[in-house]
mmCIF file with all atom_site columns, C-alpha atoms in Angstrom:
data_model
loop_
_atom_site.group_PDB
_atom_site.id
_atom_site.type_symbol
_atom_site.label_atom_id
_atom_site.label_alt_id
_atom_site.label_comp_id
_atom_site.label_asym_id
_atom_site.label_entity_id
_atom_site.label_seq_id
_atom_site.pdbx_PDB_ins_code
_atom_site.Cartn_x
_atom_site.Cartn_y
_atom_site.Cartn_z
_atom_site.occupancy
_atom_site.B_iso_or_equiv
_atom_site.pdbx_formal_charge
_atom_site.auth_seq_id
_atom_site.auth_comp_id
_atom_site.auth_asym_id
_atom_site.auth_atom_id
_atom_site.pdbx_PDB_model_num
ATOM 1   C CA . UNK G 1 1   ? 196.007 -81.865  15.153 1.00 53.00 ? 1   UNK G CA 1
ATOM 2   C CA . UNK G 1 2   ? 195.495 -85.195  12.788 1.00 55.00 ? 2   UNK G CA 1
ATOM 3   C CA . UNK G 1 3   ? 193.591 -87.881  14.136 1.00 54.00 ? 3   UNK G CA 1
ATOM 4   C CA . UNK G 1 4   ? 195.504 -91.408  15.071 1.00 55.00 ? 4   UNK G CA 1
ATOM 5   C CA . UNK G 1 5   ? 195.729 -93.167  11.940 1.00 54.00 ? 5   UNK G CA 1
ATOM 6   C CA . UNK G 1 6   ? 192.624 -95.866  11.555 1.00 51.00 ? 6   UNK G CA 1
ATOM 7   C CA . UNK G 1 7   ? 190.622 -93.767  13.588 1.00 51.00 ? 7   UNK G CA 1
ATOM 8   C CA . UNK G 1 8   ? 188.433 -90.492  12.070 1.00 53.00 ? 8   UNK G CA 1
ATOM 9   C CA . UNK G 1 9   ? 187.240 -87.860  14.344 1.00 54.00 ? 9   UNK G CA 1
ATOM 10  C CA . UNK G 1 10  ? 183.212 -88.670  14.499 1.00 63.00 ? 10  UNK G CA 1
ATOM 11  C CA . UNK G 1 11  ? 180.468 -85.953  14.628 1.00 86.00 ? 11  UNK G CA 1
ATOM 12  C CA . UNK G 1 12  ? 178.996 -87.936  17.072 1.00 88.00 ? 12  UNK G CA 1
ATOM 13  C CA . UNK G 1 13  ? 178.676 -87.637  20.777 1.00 89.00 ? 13  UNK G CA 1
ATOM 14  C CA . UNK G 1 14  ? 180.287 -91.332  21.353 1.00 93.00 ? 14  UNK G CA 1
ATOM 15  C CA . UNK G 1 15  ? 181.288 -90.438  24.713 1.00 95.00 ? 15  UNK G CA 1
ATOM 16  C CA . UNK G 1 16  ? 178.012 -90.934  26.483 1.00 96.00 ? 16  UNK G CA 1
ATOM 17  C CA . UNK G 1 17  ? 176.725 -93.951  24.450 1.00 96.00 ? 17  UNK G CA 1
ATOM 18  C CA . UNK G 1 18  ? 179.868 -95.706  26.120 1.00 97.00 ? 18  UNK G CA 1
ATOM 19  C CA . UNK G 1 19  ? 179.164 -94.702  29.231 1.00 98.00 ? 19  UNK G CA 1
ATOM 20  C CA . UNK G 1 20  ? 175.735 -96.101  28.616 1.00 98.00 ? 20  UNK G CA 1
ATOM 21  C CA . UNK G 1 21  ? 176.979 -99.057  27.587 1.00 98.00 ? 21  UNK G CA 1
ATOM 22  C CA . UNK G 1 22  ? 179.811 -99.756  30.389 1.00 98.00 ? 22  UNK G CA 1
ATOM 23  C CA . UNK G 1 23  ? 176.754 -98.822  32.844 1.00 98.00 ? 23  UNK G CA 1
ATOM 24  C CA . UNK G 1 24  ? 174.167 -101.842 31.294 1.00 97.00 ? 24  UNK G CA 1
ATOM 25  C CA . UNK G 1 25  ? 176.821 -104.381 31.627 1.00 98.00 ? 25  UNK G CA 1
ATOM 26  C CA . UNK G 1 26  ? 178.069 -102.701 34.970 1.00 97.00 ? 26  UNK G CA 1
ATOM 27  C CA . UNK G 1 27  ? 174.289 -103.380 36.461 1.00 96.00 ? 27  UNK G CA 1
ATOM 28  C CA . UNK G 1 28  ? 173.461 -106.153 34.666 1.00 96.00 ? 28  UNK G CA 1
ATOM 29  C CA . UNK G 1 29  ? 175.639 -108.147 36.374 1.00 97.00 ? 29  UNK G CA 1
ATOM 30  C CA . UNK G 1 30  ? 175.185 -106.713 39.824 1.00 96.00 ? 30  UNK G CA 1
ATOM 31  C CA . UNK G 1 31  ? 171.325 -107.282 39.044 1.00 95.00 ? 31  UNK G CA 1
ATOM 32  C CA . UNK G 1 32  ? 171.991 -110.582 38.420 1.00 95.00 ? 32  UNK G CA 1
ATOM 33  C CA . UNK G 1 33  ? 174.271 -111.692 40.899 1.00 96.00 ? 33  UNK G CA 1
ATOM 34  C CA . UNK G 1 34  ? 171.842 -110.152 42.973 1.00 94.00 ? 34  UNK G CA 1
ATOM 35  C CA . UNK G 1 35  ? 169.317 -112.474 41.340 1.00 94.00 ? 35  UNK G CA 1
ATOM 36  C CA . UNK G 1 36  ? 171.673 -115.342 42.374 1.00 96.00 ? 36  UNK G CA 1
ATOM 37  C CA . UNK G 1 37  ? 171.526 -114.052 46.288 1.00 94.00 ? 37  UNK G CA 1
ATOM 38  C CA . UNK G 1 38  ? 168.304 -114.196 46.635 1.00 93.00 ? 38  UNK G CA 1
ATOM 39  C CA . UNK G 1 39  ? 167.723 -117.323 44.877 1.00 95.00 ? 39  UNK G CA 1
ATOM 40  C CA . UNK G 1 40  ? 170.173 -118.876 47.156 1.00 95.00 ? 40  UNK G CA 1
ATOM 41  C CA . UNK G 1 41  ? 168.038 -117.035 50.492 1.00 93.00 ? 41  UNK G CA 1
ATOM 42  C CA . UNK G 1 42  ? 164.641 -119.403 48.931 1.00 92.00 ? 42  UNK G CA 1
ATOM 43  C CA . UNK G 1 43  ? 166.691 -122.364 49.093 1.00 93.00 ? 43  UNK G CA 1
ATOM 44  C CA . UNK G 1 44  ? 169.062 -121.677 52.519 1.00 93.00 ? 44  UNK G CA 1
ATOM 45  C CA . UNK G 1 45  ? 167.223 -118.699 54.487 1.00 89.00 ? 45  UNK G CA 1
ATOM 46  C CA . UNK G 1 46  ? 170.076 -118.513 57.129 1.00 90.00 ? 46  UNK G CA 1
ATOM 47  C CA . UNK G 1 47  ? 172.403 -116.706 54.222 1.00 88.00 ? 47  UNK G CA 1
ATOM 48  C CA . UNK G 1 48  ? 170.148 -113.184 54.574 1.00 86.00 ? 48  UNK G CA 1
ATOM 49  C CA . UNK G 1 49  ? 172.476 -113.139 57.935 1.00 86.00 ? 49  UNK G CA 1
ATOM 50  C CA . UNK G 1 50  ? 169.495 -111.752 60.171 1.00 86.00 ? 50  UNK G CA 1
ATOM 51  C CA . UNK G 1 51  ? 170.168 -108.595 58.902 1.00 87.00 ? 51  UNK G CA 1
ATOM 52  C CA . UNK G 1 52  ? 166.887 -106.713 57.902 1.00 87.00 ? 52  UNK G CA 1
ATOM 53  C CA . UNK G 1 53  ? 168.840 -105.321 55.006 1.00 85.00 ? 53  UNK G CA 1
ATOM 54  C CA . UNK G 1 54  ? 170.090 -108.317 53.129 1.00 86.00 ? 54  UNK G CA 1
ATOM 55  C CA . UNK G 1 55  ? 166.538 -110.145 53.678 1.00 87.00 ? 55  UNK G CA 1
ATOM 56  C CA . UNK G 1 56  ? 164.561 -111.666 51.009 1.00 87.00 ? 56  UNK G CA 1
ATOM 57  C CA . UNK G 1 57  ? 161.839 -108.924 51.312 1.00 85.00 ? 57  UNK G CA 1
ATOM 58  C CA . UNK G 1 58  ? 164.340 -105.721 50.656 1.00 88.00 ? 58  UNK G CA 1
ATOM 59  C CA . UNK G 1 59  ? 166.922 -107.703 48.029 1.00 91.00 ? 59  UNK G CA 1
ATOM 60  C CA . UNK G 1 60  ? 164.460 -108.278 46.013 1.00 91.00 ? 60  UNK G CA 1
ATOM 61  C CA . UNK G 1 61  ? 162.830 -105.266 44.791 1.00 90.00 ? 61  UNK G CA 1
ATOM 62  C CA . UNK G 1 62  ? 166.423 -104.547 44.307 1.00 92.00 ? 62  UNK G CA 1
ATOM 63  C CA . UNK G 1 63  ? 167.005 -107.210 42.144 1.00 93.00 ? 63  UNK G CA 1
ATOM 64  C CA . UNK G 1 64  ? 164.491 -106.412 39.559 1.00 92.00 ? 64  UNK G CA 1
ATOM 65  C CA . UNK G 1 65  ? 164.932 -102.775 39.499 1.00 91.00 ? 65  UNK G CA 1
ATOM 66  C CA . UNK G 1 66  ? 168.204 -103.687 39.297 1.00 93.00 ? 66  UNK G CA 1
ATOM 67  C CA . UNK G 1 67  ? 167.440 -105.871 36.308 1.00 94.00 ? 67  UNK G CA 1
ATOM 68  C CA . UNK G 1 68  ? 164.756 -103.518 34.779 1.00 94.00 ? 68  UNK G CA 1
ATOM 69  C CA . UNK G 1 69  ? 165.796 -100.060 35.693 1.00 93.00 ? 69  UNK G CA 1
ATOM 70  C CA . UNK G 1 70  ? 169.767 -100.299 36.008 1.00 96.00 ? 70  UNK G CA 1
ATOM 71  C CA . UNK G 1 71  ? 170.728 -102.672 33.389 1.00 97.00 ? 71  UNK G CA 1
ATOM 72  C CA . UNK G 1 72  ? 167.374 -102.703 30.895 1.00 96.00 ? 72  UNK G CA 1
ATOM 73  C CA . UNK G 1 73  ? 167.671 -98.611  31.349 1.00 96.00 ? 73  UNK G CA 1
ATOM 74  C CA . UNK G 1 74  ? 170.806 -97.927  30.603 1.00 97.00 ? 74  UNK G CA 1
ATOM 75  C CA . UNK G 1 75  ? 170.827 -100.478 27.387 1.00 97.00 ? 75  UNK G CA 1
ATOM 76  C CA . UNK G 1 76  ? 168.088 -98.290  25.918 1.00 96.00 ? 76  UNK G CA 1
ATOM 77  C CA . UNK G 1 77  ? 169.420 -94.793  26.890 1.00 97.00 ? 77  UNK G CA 1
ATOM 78  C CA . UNK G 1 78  ? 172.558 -95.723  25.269 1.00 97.00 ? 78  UNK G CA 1
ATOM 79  C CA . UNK G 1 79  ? 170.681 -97.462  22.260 1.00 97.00 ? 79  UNK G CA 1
ATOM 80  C CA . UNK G 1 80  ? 168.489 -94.169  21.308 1.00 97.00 ? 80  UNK G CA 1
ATOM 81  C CA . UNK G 1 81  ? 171.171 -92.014  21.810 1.00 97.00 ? 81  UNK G CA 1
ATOM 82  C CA . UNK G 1 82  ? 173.442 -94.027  19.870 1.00 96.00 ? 82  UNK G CA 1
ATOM 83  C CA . UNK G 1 83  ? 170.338 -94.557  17.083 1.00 96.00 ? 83  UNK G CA 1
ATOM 84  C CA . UNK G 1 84  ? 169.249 -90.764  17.059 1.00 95.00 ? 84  UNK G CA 1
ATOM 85  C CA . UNK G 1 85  ? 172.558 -89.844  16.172 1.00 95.00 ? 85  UNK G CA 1
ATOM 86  C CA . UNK G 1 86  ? 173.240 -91.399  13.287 1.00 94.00 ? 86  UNK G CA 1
ATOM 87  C CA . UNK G 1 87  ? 169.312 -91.897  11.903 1.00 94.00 ? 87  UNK G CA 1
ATOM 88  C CA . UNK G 1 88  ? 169.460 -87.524  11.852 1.00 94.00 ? 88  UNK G CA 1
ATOM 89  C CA . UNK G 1 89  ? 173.102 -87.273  11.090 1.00 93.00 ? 89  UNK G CA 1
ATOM 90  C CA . UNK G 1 90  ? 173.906 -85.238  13.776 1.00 93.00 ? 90  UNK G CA 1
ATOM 91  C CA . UNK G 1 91  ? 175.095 -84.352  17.225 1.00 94.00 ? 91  UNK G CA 1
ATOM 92  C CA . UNK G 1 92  ? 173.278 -84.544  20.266 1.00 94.00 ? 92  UNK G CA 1
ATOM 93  C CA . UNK G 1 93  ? 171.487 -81.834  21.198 1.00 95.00 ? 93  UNK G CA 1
ATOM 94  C CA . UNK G 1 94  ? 172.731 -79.568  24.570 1.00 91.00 ? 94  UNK G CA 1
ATOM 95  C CA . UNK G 1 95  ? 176.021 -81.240  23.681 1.00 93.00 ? 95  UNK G CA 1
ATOM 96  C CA . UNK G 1 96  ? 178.350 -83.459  25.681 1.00 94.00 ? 96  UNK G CA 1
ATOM 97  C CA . UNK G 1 97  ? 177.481 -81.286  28.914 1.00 96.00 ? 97  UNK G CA 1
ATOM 98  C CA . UNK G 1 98  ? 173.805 -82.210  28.808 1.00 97.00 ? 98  UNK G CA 1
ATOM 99  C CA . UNK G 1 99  ? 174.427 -85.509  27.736 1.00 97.00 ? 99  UNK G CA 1
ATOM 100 C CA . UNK G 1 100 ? 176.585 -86.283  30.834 1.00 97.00 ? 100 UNK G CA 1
ATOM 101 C CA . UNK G 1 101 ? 173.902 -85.248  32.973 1.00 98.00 ? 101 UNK G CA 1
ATOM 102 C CA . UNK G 1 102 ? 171.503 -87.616  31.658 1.00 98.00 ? 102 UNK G CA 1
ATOM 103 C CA . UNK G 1 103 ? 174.350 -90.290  32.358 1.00 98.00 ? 103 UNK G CA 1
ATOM 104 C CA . UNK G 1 104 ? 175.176 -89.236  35.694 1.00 98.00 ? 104 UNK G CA 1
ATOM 105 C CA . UNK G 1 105 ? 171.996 -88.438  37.195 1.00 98.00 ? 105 UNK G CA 1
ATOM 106 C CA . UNK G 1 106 ? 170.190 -91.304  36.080 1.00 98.00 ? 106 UNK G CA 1
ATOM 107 C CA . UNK G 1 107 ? 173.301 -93.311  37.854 1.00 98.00 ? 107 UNK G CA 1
ATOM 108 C CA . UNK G 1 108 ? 172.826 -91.287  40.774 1.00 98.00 ? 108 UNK G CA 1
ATOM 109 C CA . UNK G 1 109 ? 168.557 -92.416  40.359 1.00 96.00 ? 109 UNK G CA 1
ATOM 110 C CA . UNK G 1 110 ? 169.791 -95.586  40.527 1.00 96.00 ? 110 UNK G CA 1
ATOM 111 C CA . UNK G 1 111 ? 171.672 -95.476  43.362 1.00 96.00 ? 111 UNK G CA 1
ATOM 112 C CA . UNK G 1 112 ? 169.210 -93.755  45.242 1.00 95.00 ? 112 UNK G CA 1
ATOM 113 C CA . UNK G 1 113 ? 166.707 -96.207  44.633 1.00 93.00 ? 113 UNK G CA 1
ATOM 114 C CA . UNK G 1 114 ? 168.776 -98.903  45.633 1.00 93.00 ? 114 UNK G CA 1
ATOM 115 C CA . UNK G 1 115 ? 169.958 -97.500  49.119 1.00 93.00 ? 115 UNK G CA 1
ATOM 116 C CA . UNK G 1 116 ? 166.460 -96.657  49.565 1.00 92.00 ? 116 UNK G CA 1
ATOM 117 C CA . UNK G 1 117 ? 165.305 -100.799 48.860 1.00 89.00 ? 117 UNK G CA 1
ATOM 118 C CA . UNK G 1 118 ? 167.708 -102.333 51.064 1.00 90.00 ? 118 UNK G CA 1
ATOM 119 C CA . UNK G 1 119 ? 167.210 -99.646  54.084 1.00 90.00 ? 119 UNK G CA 1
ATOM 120 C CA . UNK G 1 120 ? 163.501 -100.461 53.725 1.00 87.00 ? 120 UNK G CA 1
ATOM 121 C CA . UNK G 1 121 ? 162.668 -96.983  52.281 1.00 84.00 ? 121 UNK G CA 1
ATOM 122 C CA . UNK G 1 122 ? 159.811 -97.335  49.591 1.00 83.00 ? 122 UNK G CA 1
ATOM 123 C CA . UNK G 1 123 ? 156.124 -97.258  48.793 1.00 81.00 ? 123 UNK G CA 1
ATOM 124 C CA . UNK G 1 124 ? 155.704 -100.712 48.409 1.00 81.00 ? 124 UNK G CA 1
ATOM 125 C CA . UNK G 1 125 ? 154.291 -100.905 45.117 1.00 80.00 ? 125 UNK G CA 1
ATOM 126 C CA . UNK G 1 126 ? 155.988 -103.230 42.569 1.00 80.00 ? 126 UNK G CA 1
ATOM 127 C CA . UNK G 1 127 ? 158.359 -101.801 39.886 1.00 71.00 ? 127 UNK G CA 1
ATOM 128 C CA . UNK G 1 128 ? 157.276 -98.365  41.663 1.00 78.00 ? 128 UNK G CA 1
ATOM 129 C CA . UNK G 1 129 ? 159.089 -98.741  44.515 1.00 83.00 ? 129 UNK G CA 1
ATOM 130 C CA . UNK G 1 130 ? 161.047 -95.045  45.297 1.00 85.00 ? 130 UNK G CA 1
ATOM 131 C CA . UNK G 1 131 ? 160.245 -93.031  47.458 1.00 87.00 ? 131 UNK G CA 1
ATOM 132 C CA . UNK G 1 132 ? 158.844 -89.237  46.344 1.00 90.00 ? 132 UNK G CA 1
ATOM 133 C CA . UNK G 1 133 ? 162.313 -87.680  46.208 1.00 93.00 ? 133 UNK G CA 1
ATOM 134 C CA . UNK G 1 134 ? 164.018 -90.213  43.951 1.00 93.00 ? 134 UNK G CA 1
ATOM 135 C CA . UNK G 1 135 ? 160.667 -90.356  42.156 1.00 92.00 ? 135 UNK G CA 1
ATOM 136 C CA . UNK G 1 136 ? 161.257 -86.415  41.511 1.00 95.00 ? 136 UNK G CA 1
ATOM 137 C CA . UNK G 1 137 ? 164.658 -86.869  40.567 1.00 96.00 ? 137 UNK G CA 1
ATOM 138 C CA . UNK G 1 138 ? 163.430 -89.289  37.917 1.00 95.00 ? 138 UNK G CA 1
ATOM 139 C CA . UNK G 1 139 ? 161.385 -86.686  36.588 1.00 95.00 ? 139 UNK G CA 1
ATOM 140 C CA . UNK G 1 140 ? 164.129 -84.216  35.743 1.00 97.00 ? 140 UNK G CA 1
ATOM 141 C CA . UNK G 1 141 ? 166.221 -86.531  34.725 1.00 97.00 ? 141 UNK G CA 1
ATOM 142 C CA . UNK G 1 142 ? 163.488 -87.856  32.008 1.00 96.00 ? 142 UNK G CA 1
ATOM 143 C CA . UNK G 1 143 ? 162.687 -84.480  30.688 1.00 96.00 ? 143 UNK G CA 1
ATOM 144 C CA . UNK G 1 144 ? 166.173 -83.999  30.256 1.00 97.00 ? 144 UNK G CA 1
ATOM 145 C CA . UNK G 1 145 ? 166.353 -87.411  28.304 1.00 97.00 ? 145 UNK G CA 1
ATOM 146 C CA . UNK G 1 146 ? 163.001 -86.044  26.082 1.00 97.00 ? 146 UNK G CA 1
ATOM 147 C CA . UNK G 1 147 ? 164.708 -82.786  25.705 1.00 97.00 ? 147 UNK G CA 1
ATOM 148 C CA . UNK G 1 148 ? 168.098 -84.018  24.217 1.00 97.00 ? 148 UNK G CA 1
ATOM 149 C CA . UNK G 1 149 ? 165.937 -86.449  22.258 1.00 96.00 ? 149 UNK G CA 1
ATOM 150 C CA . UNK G 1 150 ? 163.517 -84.207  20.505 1.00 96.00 ? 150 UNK G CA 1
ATOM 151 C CA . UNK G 1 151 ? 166.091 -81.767  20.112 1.00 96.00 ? 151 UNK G CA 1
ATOM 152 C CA . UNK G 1 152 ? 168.067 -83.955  17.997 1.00 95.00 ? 152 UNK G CA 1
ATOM 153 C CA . UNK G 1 153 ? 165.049 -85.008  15.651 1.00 94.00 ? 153 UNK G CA 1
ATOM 154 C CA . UNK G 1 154 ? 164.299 -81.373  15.621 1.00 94.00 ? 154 UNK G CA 1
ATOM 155 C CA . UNK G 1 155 ? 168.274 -80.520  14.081 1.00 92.00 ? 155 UNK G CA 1
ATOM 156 C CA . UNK G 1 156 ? 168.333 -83.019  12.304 1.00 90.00 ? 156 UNK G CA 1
ATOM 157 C CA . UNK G 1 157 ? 170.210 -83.216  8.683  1.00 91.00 ? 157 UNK G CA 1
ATOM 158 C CA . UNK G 1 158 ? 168.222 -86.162  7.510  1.00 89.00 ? 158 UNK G CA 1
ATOM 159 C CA . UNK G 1 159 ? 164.643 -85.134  5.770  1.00 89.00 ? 159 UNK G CA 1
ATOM 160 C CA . UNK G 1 160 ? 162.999 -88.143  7.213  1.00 89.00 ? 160 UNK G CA 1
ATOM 161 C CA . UNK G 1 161 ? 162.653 -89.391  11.056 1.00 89.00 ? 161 UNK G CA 1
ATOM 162 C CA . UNK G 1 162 ? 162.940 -93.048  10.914 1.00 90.00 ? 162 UNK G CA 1
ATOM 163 C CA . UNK G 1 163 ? 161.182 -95.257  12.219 1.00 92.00 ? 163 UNK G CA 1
ATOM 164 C CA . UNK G 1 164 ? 163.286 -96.231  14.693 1.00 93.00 ? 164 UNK G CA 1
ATOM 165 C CA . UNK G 1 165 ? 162.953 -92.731  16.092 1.00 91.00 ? 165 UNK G CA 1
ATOM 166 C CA . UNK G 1 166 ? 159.402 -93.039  16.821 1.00 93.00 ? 166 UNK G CA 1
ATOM 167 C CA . UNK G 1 167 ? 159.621 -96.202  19.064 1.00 95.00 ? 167 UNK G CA 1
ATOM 168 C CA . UNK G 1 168 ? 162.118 -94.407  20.954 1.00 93.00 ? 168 UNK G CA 1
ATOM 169 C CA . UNK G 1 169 ? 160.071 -91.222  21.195 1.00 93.00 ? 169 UNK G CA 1
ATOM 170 C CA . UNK G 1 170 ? 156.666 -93.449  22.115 1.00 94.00 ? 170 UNK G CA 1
ATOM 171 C CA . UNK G 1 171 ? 159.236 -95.157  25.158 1.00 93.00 ? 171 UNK G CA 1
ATOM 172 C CA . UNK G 1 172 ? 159.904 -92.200  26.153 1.00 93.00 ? 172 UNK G CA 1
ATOM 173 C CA . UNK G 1 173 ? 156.876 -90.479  26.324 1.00 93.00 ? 173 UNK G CA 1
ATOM 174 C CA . UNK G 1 174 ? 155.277 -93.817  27.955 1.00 91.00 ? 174 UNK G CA 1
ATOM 175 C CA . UNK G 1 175 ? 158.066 -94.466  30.581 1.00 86.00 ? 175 UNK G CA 1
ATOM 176 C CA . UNK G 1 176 ? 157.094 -91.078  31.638 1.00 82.00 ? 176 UNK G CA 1
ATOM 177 C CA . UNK G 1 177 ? 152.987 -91.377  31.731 1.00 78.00 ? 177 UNK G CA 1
#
C-alpha cells in the first residue's frame, strides 16, 4: 500500500504526541475556565450554589492541578516524546501499546484527582493534593513514562544525546523525587 500523496509514512510514533497535544489544550481550557469560576465565587460567593462541591475551598485545588498537572503535564509528555523521537532518530520504545498507556493512564490520574478535589477527598497539602491511591497510580504511570524515555535514548540511532534530552530526563527524574 502507497502512502496518500503529500504525506510519507513517518518512523515515528505520532499517534501519542497528538493525543498529548489534543489533551493540553483539552485541560487547559477546562483549567482555566475553571480559573474563571472561581474567580467569579471571590467576587459573588452565592454562585458556589451551597453545594460543598462547587465551593471555593474544593474548586480550587482543582483549578491549579488542573492548570499544572492536566494542561502543563500533558504539554510536556507530548513535548519529550515528540523531542526524543526525532533527537535519537527513532521509535518509541515498548511501541504504540506502551505509549498509549502512558496517555491513558495519566488521563485516568487526572481524573482521579479531580473527582477526588471536588468530593473533598485529599491530604490537604498544596500541589500534593491526591489521595494515596491516585498517588500510587502516579507512580506507575511515571516509571512507565522513565521507561519509554530511557529506552529510547538507549536505541537510539543518533551517536549523541542532545541536550534537550537531558532536561527532559532531569524533569523526569525530579517530578518523581
Amino acid at each position: 500500500m502507497t502512502a496518500p500523496v503529500g504525506r510519507a509514512l513517518s518512523a515515528y510514533d505520532e499517534d501519542v504526541v497528538r493525543l498529548f497535544t489534543l489533551a493540553t489544550v483539552f485541560w487547559g481550557v477546562v483549567g482555566f475556565l475553571v480559573g474563571v469560576v472561581i474567580a467569579f465565587q471571590l467576587a459573588y460567593p452565592v454562585l458556589n450554589l451551597d453545594l460543598e462541591w462547587t465551593s471555593f475551598g474544593r474548586l480550587r485545588p482543582l483549578h491549579t492541578s488542573a492548570v499544572v498537572f492536566a494542561f502543563g503535564g500533558n504539554a510536556l509528555l507530548g513535548t519529550s516524546l515528540y523531542v526524543v523521537q526525532r533527537t535519537c532518530r527513532t521509535s518509541l520504545f515498548g511501541g504504540p501499546l506502551l505509549a498509549s498507556f502512558l496517555f491513558w493512564g495519566y488521563q485516568l490520574f487526572i481524573v482521579l484527582a479531580a473527582t477526588g478535589y471536588v468530593m473533598g477527598v485529599t491530604q490537604s497539602r498544596e500541589y500534593a493534593e491526591p489521595e494515596w491511591y491516585v498517588d500510587l497510580w502516579l507512580t506507575v504511570v511515571w516509571v512507565t513514562y522513565l521507561v519509554i524515555f530511557m529506552g529510547t535514548l538507549l536505541k537510539r540511532k543518533e551517536p549523541h544525546i542532545y541536550v534537550a534530552n537531558w532536561f527532559y530526563l532531569a524533569f523526569i527524574i525530579t517530578i518523581a523525587m
